[in-house]
C-alpha positions as a LaTeX table, in Angstrom:
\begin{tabular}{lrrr}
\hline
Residue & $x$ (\AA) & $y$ (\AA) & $z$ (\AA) \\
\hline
Unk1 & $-71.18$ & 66.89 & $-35.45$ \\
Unk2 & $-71.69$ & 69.65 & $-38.08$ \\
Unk3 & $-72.41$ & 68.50 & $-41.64$ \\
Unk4 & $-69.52$ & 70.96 & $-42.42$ \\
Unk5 & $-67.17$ & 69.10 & $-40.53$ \\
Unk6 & $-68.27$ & 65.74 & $-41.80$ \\
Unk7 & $-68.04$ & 67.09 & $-45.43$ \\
Unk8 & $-64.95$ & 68.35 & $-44.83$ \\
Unk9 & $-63.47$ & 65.18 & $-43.48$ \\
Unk10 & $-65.06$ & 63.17 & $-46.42$ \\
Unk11 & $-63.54$ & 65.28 & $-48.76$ \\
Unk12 & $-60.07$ & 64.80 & $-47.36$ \\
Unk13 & $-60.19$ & 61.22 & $-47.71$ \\
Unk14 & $-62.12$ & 61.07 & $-51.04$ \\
Unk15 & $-58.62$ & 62.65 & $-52.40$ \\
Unk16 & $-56.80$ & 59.38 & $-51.36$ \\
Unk17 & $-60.09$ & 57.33 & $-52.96$ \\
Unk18 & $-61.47$ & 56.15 & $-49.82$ \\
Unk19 & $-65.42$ & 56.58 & $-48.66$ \\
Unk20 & $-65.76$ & 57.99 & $-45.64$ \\
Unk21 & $-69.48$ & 57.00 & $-44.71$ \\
Unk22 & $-71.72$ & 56.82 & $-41.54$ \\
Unk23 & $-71.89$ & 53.19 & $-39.22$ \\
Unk24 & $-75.75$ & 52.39 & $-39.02$ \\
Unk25 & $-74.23$ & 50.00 & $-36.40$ \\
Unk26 & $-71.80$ & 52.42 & $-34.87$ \\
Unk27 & $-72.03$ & 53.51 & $-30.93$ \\
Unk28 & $-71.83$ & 57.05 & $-29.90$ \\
Unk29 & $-68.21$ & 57.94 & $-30.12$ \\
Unk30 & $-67.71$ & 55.31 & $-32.99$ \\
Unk31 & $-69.99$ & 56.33 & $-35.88$ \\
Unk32 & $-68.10$ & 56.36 & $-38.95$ \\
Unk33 & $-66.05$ & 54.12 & $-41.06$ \\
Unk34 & $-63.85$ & 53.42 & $-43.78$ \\
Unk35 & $-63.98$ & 49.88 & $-44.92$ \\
Unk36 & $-63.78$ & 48.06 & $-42.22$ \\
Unk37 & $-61.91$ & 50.43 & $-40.44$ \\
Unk38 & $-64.11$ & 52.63 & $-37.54$ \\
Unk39 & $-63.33$ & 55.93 & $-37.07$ \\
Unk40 & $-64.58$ & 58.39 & $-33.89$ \\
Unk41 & $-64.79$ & 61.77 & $-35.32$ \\
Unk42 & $-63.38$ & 64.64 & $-33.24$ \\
Unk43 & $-62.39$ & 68.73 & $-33.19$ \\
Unk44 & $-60.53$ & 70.78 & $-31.80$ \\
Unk45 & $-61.14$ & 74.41 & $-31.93$ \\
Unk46 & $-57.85$ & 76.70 & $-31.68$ \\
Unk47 & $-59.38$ & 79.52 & $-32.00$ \\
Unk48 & $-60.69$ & 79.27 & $-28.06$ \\
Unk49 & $-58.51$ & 78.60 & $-25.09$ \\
Unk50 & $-59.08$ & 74.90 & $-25.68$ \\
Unk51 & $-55.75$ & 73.09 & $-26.07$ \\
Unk52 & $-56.57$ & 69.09 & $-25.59$ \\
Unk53 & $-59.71$ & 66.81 & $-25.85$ \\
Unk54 & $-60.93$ & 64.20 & $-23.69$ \\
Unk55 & $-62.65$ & 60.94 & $-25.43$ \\
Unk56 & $-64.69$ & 59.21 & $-22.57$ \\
Unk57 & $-63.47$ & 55.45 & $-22.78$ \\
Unk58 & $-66.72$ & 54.46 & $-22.47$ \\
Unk59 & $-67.93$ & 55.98 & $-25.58$ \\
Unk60 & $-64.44$ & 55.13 & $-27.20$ \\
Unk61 & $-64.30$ & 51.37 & $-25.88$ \\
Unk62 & $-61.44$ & 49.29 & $-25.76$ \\
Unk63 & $-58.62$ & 50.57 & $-28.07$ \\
Unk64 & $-57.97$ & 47.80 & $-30.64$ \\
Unk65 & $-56.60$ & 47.63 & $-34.58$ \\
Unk66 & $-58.92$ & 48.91 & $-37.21$ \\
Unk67 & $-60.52$ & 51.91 & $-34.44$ \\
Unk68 & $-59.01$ & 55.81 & $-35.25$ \\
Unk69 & $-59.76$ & 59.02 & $-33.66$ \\
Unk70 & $-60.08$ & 61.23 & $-36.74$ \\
Unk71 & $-59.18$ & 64.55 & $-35.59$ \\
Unk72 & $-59.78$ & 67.60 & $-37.25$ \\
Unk73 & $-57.92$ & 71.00 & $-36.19$ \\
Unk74 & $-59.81$ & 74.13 & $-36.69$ \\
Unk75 & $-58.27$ & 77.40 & $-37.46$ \\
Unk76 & $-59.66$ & 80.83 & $-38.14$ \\
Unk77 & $-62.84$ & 79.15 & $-37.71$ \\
Unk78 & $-62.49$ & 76.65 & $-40.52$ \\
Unk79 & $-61.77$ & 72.93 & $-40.54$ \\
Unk80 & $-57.94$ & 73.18 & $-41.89$ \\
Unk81 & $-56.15$ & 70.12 & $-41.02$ \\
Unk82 & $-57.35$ & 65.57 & $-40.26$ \\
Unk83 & $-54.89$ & 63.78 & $-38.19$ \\
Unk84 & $-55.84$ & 59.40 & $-38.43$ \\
Unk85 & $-54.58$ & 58.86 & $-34.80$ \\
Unk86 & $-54.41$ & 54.74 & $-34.29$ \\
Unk87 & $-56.39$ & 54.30 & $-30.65$ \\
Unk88 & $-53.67$ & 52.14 & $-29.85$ \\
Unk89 & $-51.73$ & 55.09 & $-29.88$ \\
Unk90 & $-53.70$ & 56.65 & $-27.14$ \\
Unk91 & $-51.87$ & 54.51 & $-24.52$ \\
Unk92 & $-48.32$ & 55.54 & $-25.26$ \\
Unk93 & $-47.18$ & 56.52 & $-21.69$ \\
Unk94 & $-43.97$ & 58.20 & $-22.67$ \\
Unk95 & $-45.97$ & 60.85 & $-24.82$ \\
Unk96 & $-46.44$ & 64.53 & $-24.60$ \\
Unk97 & $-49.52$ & 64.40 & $-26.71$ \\
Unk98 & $-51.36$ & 61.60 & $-25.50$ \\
Unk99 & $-52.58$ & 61.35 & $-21.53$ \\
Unk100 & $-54.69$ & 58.56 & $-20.14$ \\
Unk101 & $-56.76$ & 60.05 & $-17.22$ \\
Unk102 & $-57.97$ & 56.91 & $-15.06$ \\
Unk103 & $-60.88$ & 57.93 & $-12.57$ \\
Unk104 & $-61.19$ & 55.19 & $-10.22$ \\
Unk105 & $-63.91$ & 55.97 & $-7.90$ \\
Unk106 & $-66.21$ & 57.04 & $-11.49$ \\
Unk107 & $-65.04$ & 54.70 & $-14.29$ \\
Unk108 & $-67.50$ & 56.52 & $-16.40$ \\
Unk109 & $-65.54$ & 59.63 & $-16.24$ \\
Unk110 & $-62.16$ & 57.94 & $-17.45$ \\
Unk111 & $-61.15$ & 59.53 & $-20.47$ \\
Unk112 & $-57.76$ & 59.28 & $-23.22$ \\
Unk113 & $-56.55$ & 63.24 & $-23.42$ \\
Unk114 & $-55.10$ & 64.70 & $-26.71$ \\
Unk115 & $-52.76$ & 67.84 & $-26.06$ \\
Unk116 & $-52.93$ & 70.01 & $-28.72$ \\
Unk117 & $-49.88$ & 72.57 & $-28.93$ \\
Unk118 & $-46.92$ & 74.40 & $-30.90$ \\
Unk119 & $-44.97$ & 71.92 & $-29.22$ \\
Unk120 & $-46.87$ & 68.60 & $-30.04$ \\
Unk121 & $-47.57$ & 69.72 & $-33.49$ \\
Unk122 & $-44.52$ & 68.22 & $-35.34$ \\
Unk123 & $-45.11$ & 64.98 & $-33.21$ \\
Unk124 & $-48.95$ & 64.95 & $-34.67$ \\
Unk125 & $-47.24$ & 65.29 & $-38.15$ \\
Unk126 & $-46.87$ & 61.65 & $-38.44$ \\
Unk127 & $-50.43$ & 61.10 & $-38.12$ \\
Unk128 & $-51.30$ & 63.41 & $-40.82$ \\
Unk129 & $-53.58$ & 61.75 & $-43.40$ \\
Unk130 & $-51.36$ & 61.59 & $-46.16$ \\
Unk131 & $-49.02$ & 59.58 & $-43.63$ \\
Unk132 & $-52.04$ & 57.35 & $-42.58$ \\
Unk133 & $-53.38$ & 56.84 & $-45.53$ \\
Unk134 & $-51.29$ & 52.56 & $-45.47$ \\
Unk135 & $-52.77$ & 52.07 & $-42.21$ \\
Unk136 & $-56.50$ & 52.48 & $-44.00$ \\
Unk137 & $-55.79$ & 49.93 & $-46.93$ \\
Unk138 & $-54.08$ & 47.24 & $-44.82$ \\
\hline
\end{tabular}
């Protein structure tokens, strides 16, 4: 992860007074946190063809309270917008933006999908950070 990237995240939530700081503890995909709250940072570049990311479930782990997938859009090559996405979110079935791909015969290679479009946009609104920001303090 860029120092850009992380900067820019920490700067996003330093507006709504919260420290956005590395886990000493954290595991691969979960290496961040704000309070007691761990966040897996991700991004998604727009500028390529690349419309969705896949977070392994390994690195991930079990979806629970207090976990978020931080994910940061990029636009015109710059970091321009952080959805807070709950990972209990991730297993919404009935959603366009959120796909669980199960591999069966490779567990390791089971992964939660985020679809990133001009159609899932306005359903991402909601987990701008200004909209997340209650989740964080509870």
């Amino acid at each position: 992860m860029t120092d850009f990237l992380h900067d820019f995240v920490s700067s996003n939530f330093k507006e709504f007074n919260l420290n956005f700081k590395s886990n000493p503890n954290g595991r691969e995909g979960v290496n961040f946190l704000i309070g007691d709250n761990q966040i897996h940072l991700q991004s998604i570049d727009l500028d390529t063809v690349q419309r969705s990311i896949k977070l392994s479930k390994q690195d991930l782990g079990e979806l629970r309270n207090k976990l978020f997938v931080a994910l940061v859009l990029i636009v015109d090559k710059e970091p321009k917008i952080v959805y807070l996405i709950p990972s209990e979110d991730l297993s919404q079935s009935n959603s366009n933006i959120f796909i669980n791909n199960e591999v069966s015969l490779m567990p390791s290679l089971s992964n939660w999908e985020i679809k990133v479009s001009s159609s899932t946009i306005p359903e991402l609104a909601k987990y701008s950070l200004e909209n997340m920001i209650d989740k964080l303090k509870s």
